[in-house]
PDB file of C-alpha atoms and ligand atoms in Angstrom:
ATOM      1  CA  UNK A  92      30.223  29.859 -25.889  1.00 92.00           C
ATOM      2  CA  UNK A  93      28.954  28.105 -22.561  1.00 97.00           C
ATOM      3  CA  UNK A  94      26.639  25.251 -23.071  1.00 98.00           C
ATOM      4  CA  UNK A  95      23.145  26.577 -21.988  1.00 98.00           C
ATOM      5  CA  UNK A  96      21.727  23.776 -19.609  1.00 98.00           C
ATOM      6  CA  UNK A  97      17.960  23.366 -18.064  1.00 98.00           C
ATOM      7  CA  UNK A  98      18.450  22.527 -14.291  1.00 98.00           C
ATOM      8  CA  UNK A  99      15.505  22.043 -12.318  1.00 99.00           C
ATOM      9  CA  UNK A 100      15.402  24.801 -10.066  1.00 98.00           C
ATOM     10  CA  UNK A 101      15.012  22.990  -6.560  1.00 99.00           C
ATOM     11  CA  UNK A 102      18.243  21.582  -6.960  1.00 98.00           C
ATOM     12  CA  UNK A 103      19.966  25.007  -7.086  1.00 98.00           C
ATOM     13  CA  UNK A 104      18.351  25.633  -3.466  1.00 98.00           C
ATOM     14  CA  UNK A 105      15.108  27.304  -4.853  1.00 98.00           C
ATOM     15  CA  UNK A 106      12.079  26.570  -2.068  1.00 98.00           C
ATOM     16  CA  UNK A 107      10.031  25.353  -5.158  1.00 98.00           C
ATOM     17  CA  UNK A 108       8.908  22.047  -3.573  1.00 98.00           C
ATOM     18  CA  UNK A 109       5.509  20.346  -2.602  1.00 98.00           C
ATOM     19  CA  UNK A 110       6.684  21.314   0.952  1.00 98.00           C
ATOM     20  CA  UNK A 111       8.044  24.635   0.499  1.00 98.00           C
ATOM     21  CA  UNK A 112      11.785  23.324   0.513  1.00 98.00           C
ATOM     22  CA  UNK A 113      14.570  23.173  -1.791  1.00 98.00           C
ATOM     23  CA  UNK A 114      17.025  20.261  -2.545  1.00 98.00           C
ATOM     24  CA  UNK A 115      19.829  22.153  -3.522  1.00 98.00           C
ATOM     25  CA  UNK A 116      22.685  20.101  -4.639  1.00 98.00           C
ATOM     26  CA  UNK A 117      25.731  21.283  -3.530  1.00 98.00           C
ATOM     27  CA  UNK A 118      27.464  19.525  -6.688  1.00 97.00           C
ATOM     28  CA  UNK A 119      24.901  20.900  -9.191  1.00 98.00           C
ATOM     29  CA  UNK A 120      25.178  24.406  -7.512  1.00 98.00           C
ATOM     30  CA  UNK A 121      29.369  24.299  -8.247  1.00 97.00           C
ATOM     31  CA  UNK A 122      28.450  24.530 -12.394  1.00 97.00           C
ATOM     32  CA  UNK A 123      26.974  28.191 -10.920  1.00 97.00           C
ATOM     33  CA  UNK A 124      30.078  29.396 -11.340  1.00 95.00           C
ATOM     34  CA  UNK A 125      31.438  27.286 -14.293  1.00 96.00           C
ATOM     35  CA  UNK A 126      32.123  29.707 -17.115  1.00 97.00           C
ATOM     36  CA  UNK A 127      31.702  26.640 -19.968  1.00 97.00           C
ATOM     37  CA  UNK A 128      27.934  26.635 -19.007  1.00 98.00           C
ATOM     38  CA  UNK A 129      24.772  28.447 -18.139  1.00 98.00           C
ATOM     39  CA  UNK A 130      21.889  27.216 -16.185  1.00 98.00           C
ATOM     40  CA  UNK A 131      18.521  27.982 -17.210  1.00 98.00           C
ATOM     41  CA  UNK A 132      16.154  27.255 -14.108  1.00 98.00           C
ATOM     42  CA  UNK A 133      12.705  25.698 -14.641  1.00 98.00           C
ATOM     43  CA  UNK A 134      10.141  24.462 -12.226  1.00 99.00           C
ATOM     44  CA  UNK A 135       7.738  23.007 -14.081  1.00 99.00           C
ATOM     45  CA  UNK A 136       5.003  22.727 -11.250  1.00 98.00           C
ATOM     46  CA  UNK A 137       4.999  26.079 -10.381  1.00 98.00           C
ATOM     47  CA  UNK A 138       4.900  27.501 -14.099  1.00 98.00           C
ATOM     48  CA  UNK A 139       2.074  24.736 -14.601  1.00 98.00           C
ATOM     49  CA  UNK A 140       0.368  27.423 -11.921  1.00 98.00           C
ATOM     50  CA  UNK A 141       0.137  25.225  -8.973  1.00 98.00           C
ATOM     51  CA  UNK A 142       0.624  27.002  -5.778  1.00 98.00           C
ATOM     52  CA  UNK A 143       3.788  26.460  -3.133  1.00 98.00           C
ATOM     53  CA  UNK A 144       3.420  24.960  -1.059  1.00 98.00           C
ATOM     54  CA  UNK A 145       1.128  22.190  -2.861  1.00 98.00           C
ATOM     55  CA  UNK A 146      -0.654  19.104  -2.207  1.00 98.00           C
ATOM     56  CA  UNK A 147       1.949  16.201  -3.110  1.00 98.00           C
ATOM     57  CA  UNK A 148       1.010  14.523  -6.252  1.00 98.00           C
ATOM     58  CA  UNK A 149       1.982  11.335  -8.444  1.00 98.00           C
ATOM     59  CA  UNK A 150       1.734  10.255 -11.988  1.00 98.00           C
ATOM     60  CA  UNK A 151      -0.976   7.193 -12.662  1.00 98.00           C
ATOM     61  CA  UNK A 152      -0.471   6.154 -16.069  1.00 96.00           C
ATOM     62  CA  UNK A 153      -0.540   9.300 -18.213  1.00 96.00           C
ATOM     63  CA  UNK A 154      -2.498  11.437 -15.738  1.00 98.00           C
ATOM     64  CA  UNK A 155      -1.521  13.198 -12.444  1.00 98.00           C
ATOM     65  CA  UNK A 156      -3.197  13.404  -9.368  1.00 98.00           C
ATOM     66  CA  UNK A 157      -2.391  14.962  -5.937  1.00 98.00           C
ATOM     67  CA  UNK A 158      -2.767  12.947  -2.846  1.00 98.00           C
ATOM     68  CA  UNK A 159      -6.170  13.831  -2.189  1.00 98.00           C
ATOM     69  CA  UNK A 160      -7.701  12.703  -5.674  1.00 98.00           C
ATOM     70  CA  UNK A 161      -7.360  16.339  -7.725  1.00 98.00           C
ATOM     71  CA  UNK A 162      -6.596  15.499 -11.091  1.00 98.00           C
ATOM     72  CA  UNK A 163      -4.099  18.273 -12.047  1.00 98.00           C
ATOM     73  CA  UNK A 164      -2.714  17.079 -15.017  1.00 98.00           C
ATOM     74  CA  UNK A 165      -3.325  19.892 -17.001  1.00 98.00           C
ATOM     75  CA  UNK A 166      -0.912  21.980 -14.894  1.00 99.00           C
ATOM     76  CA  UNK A 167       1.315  19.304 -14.582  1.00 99.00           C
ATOM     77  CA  UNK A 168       0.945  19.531 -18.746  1.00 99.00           C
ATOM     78  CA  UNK A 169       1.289  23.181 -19.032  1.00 99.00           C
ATOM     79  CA  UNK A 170       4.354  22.877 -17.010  1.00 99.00           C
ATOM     80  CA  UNK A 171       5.980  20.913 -19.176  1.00 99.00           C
ATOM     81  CA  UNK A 172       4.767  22.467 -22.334  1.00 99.00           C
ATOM     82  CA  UNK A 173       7.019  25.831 -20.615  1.00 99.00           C
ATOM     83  CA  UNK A 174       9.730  23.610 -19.800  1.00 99.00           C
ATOM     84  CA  UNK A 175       9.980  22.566 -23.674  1.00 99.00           C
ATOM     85  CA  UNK A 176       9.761  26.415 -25.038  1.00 98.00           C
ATOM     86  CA  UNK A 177      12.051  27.545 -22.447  1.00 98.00           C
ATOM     87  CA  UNK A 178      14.465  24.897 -23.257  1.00 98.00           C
ATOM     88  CA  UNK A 179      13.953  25.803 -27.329  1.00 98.00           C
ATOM     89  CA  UNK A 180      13.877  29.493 -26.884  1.00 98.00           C
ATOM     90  CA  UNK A 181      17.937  28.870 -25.039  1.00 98.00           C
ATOM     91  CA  UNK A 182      19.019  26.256 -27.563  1.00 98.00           C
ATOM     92  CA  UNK A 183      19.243  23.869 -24.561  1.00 98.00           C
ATOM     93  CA  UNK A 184      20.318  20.189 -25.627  1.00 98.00           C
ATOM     94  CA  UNK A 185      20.650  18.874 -22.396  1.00 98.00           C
ATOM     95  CA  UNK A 186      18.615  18.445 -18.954  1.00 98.00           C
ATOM     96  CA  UNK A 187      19.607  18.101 -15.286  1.00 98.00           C
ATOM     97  CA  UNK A 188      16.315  17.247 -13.468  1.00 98.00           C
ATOM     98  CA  UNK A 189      15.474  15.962 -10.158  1.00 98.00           C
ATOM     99  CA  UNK A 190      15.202  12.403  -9.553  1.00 98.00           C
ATOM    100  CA  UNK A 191      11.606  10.804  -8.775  1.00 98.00           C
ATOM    101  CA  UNK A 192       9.680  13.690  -9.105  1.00 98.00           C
ATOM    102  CA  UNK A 193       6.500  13.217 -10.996  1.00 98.00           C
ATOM    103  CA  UNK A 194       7.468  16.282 -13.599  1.00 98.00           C
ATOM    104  CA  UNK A 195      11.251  15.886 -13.822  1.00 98.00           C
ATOM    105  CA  UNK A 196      12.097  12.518 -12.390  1.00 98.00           C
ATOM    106  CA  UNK A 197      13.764   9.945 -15.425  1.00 98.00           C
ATOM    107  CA  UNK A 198      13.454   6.378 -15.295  1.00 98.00           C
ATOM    108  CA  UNK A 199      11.757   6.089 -12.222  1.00 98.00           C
ATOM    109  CA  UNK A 200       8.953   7.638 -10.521  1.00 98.00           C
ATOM    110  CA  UNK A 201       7.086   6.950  -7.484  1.00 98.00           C
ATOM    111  CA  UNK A 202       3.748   4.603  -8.302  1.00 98.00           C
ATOM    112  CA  UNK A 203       0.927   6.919  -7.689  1.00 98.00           C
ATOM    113  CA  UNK A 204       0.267   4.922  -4.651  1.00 98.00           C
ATOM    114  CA  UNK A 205       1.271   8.063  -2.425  1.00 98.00           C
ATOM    115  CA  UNK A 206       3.344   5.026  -0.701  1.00 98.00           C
ATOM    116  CA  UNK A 207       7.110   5.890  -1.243  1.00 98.00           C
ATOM    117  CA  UNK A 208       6.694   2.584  -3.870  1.00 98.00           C
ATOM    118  CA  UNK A 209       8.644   3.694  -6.787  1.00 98.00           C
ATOM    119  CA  UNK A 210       7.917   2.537 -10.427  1.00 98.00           C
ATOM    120  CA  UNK A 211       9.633   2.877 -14.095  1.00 98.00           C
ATOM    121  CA  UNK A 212       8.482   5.730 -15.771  1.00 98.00           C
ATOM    122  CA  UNK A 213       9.371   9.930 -16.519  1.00 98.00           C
ATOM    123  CA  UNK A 214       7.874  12.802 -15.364  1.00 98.00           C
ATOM    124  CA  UNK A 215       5.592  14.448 -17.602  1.00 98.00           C
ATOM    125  CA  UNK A 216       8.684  17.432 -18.092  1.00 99.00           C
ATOM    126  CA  UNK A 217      11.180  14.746 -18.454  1.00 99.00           C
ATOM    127  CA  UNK A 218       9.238  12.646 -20.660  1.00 98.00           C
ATOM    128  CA  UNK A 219       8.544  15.858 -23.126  1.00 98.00           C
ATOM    129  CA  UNK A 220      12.001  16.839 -23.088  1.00 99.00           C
ATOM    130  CA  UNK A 221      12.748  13.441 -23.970  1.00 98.00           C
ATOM    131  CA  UNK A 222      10.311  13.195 -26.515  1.00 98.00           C
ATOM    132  CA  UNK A 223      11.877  16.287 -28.417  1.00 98.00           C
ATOM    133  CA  UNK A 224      15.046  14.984 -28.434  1.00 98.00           C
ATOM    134  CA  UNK A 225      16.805  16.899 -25.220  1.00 98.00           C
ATOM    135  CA  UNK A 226      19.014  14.352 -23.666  1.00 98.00           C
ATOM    136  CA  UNK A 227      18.051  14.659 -19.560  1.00 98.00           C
ATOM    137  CA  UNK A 228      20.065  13.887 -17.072  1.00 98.00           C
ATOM    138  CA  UNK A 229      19.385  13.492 -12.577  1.00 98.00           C
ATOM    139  CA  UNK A 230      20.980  14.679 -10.283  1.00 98.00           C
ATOM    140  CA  UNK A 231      22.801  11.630  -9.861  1.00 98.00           C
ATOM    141  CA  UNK A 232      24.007  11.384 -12.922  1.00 98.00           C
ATOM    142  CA  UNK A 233      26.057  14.771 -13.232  1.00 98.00           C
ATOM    143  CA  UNK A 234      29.433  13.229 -14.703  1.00 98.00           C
ATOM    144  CA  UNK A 235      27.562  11.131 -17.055  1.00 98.00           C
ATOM    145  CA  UNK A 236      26.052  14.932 -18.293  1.00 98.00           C
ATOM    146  CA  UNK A 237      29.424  16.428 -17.930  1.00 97.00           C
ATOM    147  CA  UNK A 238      31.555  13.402 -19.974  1.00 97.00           C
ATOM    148  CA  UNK A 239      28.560  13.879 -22.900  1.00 97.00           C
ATOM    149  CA  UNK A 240      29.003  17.711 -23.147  1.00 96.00           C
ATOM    150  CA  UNK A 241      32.924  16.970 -23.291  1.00 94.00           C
ATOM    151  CA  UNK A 242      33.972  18.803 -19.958  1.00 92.00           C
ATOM    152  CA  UNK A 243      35.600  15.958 -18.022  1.00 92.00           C
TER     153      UNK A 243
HETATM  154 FE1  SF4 B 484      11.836  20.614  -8.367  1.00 63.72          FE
HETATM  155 FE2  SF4 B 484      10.805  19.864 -10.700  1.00 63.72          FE
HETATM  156 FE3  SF4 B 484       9.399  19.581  -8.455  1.00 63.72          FE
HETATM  157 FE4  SF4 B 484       9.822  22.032  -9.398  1.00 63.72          FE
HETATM  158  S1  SF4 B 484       8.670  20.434 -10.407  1.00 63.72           S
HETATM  159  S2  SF4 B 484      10.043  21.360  -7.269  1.00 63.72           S
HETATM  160  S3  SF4 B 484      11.863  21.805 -10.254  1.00 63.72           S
HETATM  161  S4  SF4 B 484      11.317  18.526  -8.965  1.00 63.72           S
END
């Protein structure tokens, strides 16, 4: 049985961004066609119901706002909620999210400054998953996710 996986979506090319771009991965897109695992896709802004393209926004503290003051952490919250029952409703036990991003960054976020500063801290997603025991993983980390699920 492959391993079911939530990957957020941007990195498999999807133009989900802020901008209307992607940042497909070229290594996260190889596990595509990796029988021992299935991605599930999320993007946890857009489910949240925030248009793309969007405003740009950052975490401050446990709210979200975008650049030009909107608090919008109740999408931002939403979003995340999704995330959680998507990843419940595939039995997923593991994360690959994008780095820095205010929903599915880990570890480190940018400040809320809108300044490029970054800060320690999750994305709301990431910190949910987290929360409910899914183990999440960025982009940079993709051995580190495939040594825990046993494939390398
Ligand atoms: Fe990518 Fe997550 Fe931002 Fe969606 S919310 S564009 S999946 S980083």
């Amino acid at each position: 049985m492959p391993v079911n996986i939530l990957v957020s979506a941007c990195l498999l090319g999807t133009p989900c961004r802020y901008d209307g771009g992607q940042k497909q991965n070229d290594a996260v897109c190889t596990l595509v066609h990796d029988p021992r695992v299935k991605l599930i896709p999320i993007c946890p802004e857009q489910s949240g119901g925030l248009p793309t393209p969007r405003e740009p926004s950052e975490r401050r503290g446990i709210r979200v706002y975008s650049r030009t003051g909107e608090d919008v952490t109740a999408q931002f919250e939403l979003g995340a909620a999704k995330a959680l029952e998507t990843a419940k409703r595939y039995g997923c036990k593991y994360a690959l999210l994008k780095e820095r991003s205010p929903s599915c960054g880990k570890g480190e976020i940018y400040d809320g400054s809108f300044s490029g500063k970054l800060t320690a801290g999750d994305g709301v997603t990431a910190g949910l998953l987290l929360k409910n025991g899914i183990k999440v993983f960025g982009e940079s980390e993709l051995d580190k996710l495939l040594s825990a699920i046993g494939l390398i």
